[in-house]
Coordinates of C-alpha atoms in Angstrom, one line a residue:
Chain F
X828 CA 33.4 83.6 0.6
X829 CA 30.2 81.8 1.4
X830 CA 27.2 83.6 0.8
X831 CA 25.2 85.1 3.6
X832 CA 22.1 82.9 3.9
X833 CA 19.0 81.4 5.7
X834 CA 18.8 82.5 8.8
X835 CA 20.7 85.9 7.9
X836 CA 18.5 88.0 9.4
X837 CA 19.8 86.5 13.2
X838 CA 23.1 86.6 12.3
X839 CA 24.4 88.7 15.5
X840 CA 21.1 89.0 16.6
X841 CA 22.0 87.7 20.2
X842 CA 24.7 87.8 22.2
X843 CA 26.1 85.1 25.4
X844 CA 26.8 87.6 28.5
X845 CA 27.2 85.2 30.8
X846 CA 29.0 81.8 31.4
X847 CA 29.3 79.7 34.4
X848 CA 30.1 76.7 35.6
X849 CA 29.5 74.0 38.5
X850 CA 31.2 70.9 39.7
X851 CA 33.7 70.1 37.7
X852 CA 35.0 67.0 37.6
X853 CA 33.6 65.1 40.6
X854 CA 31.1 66.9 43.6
X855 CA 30.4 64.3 45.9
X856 CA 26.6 64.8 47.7
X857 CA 25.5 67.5 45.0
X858 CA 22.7 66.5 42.9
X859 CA 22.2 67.2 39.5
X860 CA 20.0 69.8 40.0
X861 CA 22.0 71.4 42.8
X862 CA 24.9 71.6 40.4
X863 CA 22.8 73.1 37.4
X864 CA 21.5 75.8 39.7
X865 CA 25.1 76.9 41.2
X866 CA 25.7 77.2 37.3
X867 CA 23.0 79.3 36.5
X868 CA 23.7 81.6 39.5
X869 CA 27.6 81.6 38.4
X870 CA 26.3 82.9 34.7
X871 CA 24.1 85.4 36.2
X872 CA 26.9 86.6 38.2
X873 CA 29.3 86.7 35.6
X874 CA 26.4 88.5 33.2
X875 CA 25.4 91.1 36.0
X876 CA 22.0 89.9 35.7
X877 CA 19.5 88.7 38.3
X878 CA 17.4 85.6 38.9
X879 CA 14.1 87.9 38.5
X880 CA 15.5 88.7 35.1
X881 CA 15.5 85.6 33.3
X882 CA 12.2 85.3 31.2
X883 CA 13.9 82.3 28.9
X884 CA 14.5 79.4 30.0
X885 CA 16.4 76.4 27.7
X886 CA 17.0 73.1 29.3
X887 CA 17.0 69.5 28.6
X888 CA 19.2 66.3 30.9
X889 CA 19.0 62.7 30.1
X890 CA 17.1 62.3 33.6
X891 CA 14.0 64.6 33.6
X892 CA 11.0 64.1 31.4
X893 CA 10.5 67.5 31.4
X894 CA 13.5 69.6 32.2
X895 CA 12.0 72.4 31.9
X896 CA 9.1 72.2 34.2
X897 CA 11.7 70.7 36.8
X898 CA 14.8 73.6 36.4
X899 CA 12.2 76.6 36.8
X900 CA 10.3 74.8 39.4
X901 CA 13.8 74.6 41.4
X902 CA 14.8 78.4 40.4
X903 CA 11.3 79.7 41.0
X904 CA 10.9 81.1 38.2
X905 CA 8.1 81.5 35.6
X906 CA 9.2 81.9 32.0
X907 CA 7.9 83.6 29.4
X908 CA 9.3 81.4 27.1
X909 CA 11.0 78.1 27.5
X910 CA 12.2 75.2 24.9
X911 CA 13.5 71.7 26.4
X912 CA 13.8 70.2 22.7
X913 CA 16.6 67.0 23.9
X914 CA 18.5 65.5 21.2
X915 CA 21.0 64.2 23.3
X916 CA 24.4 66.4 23.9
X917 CA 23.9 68.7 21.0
X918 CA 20.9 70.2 22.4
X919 CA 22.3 73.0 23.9
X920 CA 23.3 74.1 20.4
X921 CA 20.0 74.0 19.1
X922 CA 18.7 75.6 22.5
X923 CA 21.3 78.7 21.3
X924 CA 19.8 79.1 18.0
X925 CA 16.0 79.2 19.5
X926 CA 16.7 81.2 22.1
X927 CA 18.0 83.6 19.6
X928 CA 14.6 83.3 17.9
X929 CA 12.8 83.7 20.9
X930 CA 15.2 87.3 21.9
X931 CA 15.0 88.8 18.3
X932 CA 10.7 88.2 18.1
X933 CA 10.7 89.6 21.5
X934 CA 9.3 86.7 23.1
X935 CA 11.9 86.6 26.0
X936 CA 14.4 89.1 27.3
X937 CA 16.7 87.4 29.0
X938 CA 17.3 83.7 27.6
X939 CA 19.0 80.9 30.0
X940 CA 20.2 77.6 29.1
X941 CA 21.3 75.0 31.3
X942 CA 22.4 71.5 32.4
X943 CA 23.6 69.8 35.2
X944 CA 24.7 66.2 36.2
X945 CA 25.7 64.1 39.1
X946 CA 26.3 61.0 37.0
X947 CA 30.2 60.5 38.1
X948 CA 29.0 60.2 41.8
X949 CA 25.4 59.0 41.2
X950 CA 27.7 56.1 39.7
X951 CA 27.1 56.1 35.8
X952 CA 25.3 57.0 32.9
X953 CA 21.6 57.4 34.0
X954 CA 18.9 58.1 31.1
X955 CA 15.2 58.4 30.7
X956 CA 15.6 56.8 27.3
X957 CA 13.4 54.0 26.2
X958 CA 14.7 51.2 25.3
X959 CA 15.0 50.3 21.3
X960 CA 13.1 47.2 20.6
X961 CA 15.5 46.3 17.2
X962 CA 18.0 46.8 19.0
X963 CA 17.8 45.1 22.6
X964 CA 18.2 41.8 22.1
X965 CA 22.0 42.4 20.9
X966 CA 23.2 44.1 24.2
X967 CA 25.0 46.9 22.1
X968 CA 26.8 49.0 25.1
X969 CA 24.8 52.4 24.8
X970 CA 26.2 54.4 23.4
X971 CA 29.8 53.3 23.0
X972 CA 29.0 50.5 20.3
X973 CA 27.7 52.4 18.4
X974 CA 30.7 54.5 18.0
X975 CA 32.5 51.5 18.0
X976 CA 31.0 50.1 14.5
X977 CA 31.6 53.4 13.1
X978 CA 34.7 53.3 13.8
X979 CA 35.3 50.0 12.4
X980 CA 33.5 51.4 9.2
X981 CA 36.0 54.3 9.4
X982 CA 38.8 51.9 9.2
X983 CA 37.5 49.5 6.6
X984 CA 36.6 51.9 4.2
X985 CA 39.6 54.3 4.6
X986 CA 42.5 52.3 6.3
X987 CA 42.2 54.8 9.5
X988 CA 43.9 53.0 12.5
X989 CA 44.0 52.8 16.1
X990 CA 47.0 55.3 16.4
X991 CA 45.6 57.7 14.5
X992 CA 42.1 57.8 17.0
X993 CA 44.6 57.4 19.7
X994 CA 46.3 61.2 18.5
X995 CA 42.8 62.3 19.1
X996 CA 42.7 61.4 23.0
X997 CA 46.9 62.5 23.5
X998 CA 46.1 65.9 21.9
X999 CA 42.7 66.4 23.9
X1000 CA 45.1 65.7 26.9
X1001 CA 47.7 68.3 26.0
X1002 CA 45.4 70.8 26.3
X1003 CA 44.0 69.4 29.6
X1004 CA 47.4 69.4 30.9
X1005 CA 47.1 73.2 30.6
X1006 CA 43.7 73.7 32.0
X1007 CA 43.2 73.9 35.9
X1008 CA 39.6 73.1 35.9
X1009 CA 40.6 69.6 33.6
X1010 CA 39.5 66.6 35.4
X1011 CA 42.3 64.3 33.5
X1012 CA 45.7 66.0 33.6
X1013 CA 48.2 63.6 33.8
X1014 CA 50.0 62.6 31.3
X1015 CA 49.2 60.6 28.1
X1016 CA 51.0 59.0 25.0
X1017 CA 49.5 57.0 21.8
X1018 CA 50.6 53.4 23.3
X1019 CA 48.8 54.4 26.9
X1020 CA 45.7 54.3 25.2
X1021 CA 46.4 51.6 22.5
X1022 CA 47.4 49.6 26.0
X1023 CA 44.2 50.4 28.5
X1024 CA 41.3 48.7 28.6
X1025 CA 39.2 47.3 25.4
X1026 CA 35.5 48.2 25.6
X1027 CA 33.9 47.9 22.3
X1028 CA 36.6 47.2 19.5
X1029 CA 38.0 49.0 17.9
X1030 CA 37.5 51.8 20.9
X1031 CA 39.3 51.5 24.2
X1032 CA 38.5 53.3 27.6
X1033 CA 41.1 56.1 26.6
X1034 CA 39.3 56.5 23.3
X1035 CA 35.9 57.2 25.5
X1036 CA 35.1 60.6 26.9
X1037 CA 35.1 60.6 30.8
X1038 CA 32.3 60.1 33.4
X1039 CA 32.3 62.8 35.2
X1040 CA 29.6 65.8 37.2
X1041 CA 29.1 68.7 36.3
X1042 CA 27.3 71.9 35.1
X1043 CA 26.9 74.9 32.8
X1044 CA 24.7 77.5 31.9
X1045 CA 25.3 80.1 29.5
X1046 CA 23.1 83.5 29.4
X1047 CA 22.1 85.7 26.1
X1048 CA 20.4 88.8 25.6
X1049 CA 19.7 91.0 22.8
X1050 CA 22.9 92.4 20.9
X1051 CA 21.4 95.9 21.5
X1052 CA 21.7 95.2 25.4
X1053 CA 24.4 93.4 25.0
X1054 CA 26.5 96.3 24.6
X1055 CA 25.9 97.4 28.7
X1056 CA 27.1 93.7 29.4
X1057 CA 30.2 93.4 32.1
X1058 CA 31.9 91.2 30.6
X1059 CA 32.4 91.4 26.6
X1060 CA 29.3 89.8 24.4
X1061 CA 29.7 86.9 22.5
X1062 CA 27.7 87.4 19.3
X1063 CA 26.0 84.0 18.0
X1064 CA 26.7 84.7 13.7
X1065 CA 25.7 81.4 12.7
X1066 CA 23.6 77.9 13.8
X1067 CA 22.0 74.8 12.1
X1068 CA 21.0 71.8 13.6
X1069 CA 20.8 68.5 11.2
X1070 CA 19.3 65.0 12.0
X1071 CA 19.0 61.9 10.0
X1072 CA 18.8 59.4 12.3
X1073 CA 18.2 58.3 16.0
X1074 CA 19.7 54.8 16.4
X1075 CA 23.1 53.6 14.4
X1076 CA 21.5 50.9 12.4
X1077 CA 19.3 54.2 10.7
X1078 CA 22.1 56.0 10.1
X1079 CA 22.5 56.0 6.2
X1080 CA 26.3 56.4 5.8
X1081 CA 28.5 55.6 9.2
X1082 CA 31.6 57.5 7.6
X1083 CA 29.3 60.7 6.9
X1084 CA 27.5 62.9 9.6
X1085 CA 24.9 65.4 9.2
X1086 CA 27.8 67.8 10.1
X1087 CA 28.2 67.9 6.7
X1088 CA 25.1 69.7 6.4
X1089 CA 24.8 71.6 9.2
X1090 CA 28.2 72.9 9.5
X1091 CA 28.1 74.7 5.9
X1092 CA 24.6 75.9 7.0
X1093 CA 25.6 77.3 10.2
X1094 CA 28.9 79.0 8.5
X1095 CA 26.4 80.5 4.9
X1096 CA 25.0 82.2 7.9
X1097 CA 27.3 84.0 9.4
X1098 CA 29.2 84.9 6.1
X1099 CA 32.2 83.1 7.3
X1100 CA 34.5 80.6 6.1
X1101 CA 36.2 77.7 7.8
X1102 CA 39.6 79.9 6.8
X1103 CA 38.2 82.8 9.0
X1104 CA 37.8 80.4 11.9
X1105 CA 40.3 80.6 15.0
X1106 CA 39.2 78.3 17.3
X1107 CA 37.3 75.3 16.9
X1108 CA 35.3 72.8 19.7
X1109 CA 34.3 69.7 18.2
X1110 CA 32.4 66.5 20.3
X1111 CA 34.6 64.6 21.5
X1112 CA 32.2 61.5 23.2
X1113 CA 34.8 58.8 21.4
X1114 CA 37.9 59.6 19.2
X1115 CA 36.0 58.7 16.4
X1116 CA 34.0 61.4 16.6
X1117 CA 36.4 64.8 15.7
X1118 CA 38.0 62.6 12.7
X1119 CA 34.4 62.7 11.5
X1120 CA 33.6 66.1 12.0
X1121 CA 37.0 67.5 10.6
X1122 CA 36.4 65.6 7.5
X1123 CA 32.0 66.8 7.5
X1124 CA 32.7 70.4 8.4
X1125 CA 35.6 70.5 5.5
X1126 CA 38.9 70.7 7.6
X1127 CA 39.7 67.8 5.6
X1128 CA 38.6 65.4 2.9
X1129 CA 36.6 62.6 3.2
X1130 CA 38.6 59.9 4.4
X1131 CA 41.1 62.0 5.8
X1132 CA 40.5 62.9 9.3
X1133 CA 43.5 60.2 10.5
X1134 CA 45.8 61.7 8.7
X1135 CA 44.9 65.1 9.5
X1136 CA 45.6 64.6 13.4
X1137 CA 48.6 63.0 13.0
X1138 CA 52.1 64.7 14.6
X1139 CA 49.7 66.6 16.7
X1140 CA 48.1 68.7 14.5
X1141 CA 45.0 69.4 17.0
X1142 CA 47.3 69.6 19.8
X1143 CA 48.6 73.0 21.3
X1144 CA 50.9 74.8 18.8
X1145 CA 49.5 72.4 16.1
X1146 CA 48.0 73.8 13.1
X1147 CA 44.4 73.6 14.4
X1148 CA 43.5 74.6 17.8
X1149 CA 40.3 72.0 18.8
X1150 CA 39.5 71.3 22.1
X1151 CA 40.9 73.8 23.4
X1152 CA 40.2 73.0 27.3
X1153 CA 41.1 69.1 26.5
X1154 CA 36.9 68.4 25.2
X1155 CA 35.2 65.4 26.8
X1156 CA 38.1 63.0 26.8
X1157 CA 40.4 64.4 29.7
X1158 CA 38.3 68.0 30.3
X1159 CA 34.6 67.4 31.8
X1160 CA 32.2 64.8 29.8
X1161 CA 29.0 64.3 32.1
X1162 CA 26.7 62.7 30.1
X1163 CA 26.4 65.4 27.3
X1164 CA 29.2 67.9 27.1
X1165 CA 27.5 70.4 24.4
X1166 CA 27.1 73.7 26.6
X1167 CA 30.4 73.2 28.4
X1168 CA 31.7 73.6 24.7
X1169 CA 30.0 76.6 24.3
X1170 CA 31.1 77.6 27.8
X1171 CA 35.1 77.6 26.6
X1172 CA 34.4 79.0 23.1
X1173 CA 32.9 81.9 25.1
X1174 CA 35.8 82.1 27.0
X1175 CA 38.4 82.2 24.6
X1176 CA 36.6 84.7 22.2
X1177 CA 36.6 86.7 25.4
X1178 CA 40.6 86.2 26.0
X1179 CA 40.0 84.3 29.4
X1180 CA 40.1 80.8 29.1
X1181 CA 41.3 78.5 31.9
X1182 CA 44.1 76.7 30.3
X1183 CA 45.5 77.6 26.5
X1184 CA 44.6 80.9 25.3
X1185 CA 44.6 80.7 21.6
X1186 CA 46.2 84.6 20.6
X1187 CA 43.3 87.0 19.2
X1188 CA 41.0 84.4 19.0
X1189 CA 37.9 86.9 17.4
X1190 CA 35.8 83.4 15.9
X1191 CA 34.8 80.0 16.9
X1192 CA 33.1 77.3 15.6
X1193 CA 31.4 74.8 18.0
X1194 CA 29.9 71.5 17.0
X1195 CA 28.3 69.5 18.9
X1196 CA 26.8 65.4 18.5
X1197 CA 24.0 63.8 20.3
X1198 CA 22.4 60.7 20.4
X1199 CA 24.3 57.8 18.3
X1200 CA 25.7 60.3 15.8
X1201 CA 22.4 61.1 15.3
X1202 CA 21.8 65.4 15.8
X1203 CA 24.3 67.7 14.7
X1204 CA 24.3 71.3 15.9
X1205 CA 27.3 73.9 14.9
X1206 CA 27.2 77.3 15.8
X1207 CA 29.6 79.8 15.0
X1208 CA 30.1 82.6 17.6
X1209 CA 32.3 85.8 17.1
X1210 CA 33.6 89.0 19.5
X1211 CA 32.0 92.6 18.6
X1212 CA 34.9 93.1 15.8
X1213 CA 33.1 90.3 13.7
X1214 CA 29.6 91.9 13.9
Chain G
X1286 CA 9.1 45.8 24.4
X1287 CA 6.6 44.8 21.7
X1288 CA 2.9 43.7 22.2
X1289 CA 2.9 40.0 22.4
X1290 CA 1.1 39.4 18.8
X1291 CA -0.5 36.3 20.0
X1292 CA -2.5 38.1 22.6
X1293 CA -4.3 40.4 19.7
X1294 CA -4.9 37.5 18.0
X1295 CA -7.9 36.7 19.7
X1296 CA -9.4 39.8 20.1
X1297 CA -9.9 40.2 16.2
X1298 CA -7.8 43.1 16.5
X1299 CA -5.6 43.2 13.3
X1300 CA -1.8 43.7 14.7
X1301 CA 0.4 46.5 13.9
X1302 CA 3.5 46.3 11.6
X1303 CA 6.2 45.7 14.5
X1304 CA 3.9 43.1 15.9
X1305 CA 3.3 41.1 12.5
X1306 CA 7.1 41.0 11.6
X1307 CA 7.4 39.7 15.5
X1308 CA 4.7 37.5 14.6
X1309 CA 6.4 36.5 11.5
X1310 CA 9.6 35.8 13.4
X1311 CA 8.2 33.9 16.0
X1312 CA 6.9 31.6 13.6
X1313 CA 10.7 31.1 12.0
X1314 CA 10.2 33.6 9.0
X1315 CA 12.0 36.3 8.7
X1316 CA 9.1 38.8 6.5
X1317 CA 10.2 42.4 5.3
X1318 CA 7.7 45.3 3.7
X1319 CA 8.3 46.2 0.6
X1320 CA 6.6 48.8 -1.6
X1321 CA 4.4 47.6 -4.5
X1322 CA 5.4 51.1 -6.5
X1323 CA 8.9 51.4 -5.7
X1324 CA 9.9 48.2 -5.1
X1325 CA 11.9 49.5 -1.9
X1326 CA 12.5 47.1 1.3
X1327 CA 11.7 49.3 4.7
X1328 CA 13.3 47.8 7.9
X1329 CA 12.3 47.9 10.7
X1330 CA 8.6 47.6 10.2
X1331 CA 6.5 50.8 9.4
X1332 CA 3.2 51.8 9.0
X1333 CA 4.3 53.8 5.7
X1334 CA 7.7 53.8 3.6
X1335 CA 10.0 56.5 5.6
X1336 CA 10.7 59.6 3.6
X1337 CA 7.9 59.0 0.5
X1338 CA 4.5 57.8 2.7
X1339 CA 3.7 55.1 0.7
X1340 CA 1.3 53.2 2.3
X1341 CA 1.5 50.2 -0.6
X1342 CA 3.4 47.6 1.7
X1343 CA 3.4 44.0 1.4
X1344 CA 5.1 41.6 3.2
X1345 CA 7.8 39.6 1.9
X1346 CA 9.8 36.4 3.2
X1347 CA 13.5 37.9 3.4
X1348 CA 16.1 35.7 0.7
X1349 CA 18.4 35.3 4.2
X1350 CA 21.4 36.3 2.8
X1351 CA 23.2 39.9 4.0
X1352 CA 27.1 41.2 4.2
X1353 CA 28.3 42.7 7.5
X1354 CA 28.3 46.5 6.8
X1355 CA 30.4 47.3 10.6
X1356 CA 31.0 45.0 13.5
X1357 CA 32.2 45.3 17.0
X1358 CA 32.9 43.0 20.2
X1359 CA 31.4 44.2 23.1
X1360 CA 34.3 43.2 25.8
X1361 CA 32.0 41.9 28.5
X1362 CA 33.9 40.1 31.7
X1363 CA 34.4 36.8 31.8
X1364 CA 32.7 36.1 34.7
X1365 CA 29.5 37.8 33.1
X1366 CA 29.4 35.6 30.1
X1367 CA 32.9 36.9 28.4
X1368 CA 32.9 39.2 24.9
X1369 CA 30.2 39.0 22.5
X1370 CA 29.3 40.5 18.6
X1371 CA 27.5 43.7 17.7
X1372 CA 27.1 44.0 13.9
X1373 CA 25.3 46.3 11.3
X1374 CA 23.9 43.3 8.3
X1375 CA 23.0 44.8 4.7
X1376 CA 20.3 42.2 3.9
X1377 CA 20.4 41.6 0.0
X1378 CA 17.4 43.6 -0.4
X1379 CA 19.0 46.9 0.5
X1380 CA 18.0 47.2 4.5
X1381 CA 20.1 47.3 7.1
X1382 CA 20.0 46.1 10.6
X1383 CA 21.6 45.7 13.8
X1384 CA 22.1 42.1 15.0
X1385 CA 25.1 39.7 16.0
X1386 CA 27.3 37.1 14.3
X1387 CA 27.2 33.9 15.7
X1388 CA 29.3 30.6 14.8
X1389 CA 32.6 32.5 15.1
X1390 CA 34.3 34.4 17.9
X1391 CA 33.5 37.6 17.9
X1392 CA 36.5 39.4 16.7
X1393 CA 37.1 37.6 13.9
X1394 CA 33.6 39.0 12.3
X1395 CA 35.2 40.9 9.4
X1396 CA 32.8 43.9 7.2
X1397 CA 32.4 42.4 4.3
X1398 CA 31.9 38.9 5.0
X1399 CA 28.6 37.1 3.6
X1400 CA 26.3 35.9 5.9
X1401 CA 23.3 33.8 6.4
X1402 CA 20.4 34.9 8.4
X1403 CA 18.8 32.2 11.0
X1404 CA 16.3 32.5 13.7
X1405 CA 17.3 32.0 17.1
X1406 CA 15.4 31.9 20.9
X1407 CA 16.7 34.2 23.3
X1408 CA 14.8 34.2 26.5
X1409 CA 12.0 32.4 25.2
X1410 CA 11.5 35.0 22.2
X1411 CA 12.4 34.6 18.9
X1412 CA 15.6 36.7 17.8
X1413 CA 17.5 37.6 14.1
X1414 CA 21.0 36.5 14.4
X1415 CA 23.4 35.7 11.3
X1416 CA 26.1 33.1 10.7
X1417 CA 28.9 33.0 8.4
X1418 CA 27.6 32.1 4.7
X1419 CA 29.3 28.5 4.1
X1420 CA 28.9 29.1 0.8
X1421 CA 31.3 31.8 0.9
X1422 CA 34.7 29.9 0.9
X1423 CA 38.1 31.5 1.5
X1424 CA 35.8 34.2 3.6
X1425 CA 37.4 35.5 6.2
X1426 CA 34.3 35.0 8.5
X1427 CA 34.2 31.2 7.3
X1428 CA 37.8 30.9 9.1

């Protein structure tokens, strides 16, 4: 067993009470910020907490330059503390850990983090981003290219192949085909998506995550008032963020993520190893990207992340449960998918998820990717028997 | 977008790092930093070498030779100007950047491949593109 480490001291510190949703899919004449509020009120609601309540406040979209100032400004609130660090769709992760901070020192009470987007009927990927003057005059498609060349690294180096990030998308699918609230549930085999639509070799459309709206927001409060919670807490035992680069051509090592740090990090500190671990969310932007994190977090070797999915090994009744609501590629992908992650781990701790419940699911380990592979966040969150 | 490095030049003003390798470029070299200590090549342009500070950085006219490190081909429409090449390059002095392979259609850019750097105008600005290295028979990128 891992040591308990860093960090320690917030292991179980905080707890999610609360965990709603908005939008799904596709809500025609509902802005982003429309959605993200209906979110935060459905996390309230499902918390038993009120608006007047919330003195934390953790956002961050790809289309406010200040998401906080914008999401309390829309509430009405006024928080006593609030964090819109954006590293792209692994902030929410990061949000978790810091809002944890921020609940343990006493510096907020009642800590909400939320996102919203419209981009599905606003009709595409919309960012504040600036542009990258390296990187401009080649056109790469942001971000799929990038994606794309690690991929194609992927396959150099290690012989992966396009069947084996096809098993990626089929299995997500599976476990769509179970979920009512998927957005993609019809069905879908290794040659549909070695067939559809080329975007950036080697990844095709199917190998993309979907463009769709939606919203989350997750609520945490103290473990101690946890315990008076409606629903049962969700106890946070474990989170590290890692970054190493922004854009691909920074990235040291296109076969090796800073998963590979963080995830050991995030499980030292909450005593846990990936043997305890029941169910597991990984990113799931491009098919690329769970090979990669399977082989950083240890599932697998280096190098063996196509082998490992074969046969439908991540798929339901396979021997790994990930993506357990069917993950950006067939569930809900609007622009960054990280809390909606969070969202179904919370769920199936709590024995109520939408679609597959995994049996006695007690522990979870969420990872999330932002940027170009850039920031990677994994927290591992338990029920009250792993306290 | 950068500064335009000409404009500074009259005002005395001695351009940043990004706008001398622009400048650089613009005049058909292709200049990299490298650390007097070290050694190390930075790319792209810094004010200090990432990770150790050094602030001992010369400029240096790039040998032009690099090996494709990951490729893709961006399937733009036809009718918009049809597919094009996204690569990662490992110059031969140990920095990587993003560009495109030219000379050769774009799926048939292989990693591995040797390749020659060469200055190009895009839009009336000067841009780093690479073609296959002809010295580099039997290459798959030659083909």
């Amino acid at each position: 067993m891992p040591r308990v480490d860093a960090g320690s001291r917030l292991r179980g510190a905080a707890a999610v009470v609360g965990v709603g949703q908005a939008g799904m899919g596709e809500a025609v004449g509902w802005s982003a910020m429309e959605l993200l509020a209906t979110a935060v009120r459905a996390a309230l609601d499902d918390a038993g907490l009120g608006l007047h309540e919330v003195d934390g406040l953790f956002a961050g979209t790809a289309i406010h330059a200040m998401p906080t100032l914008s999401v309390a400004e829309y509430l009405g609130i006024r928080p006593r503390f609030s964090d819109g660090s954006m590293i792209g769709g692994a902030s929410f992760h990061a949000h978790a850990l810091t809002a944890t901070m921020a609940l343990e020192a006493g510096l907020c009470d009642v800590a909400v983090i939320a996102y919203g987007s419209d981009q599905r009927s606003a009709g595409g990927f919309a960012s504040v981003s600036e542009p990258q003057p390296y990187e401009v005059p080649y056109a790469p498609r942001y971000p799929v290219s990038a994606y794309a060349l690690a991929a194609s690294r992927h396959m150099f180096e290690f012989g992966t192949t396009r069947e084996q990030l096809a098993e990626v998308a089929v299995a997500a699918r599976a476990w769509a085909r179970h979920n009512p609230e998927a957005f993609e549930r019809g069905p879908l085999e290794v040659a549909d998506v070695l067939a559809s639509r080329m975007v950036s070799d080697p990844l095709t459309v199917r190998d993309c995550c979907l463009v769709t709206d939606g919203a989350a927001a997750v609520v945490l409060v103290r473990s101690e008032r946890a315990a008076d919670a409606r629903r049962p807490p969700v106890y946070l035992l474990g989170g590290a963020t890692e970054h190493w680069h922004r854009q691909i051509a920074a990235m040291p090592d296109l076969t090796t993520t800073a998963a590979s740090v963080s995830g050991p990090r995030a499980l030292r500190m909450a005593g846990l190893a990936l043997a305890d671990i029941d169910v597991v969310e990984l990113y799931d932007a491009f098919t690329i990207t769970p090979l990669l994190f399977l082989e950083d977090l240890g599932f697998c070797r280096k190098g063996e992340g196509g082998a490992f999915v074969a046969d439908g090994a991540i798929a339901p009744g396979g021997r790994l449960p990930v993506n357990t609501n069917g993950g950006g590629l067939s569930c809900v992908h609007p622009g960054m998918y990280g809390l909606f992650m969070i969202v179904e781990a919370v769920r199936q701790l709590r024995g109520e998820a939408p679609g597959w419940q995994v049996p006695g699911a007690a522990t979870a380990l969420v990872h999330a990717n932002g940027g170009t592979l850039s920031s990677q966040s994994t927290l591992v969150l338990g029920t009250g028997a792993t306290l | 977008m950068p500064r335009d490095a000409s404009a500074l030049a009259g005002t005395g003003a001695t351009p940043g790092p990004e706008a001398t390798f622009r400048r650089y470029l613009e005049g058909g070299k292709l200049m990299l930093q490298r650390s007097r200590g070290s050694g190390a090549f930075v790319f792209y342009p810094r004010v200090a070498c990432p990770g150790t500070g050094a602030t001992d950085l010369e400029w240096v006219e790039a040998a032009g030779g690099g090996t494709v490190y990951a490729t893709t081909t961006v399937r733009r429409r036809p009718d918009r100007g049809g597919p094009y090449n996204v690569a990662l390059v490992d110059l031969d002095e140990g920095v990587r950047c993003m560009s495109r392979v030219e000379g050769i259609a774009p799926d048939r850019v292989r990693i591995g491949s040797r390749v020659r750097a060469r200055i190009d105008r895009v839009d009336g600005a000067a841009v780093l593109v690479f073609v296959p290295d002809p010295a580099a028979e039997g290459d798959d990128a030659a083909g």
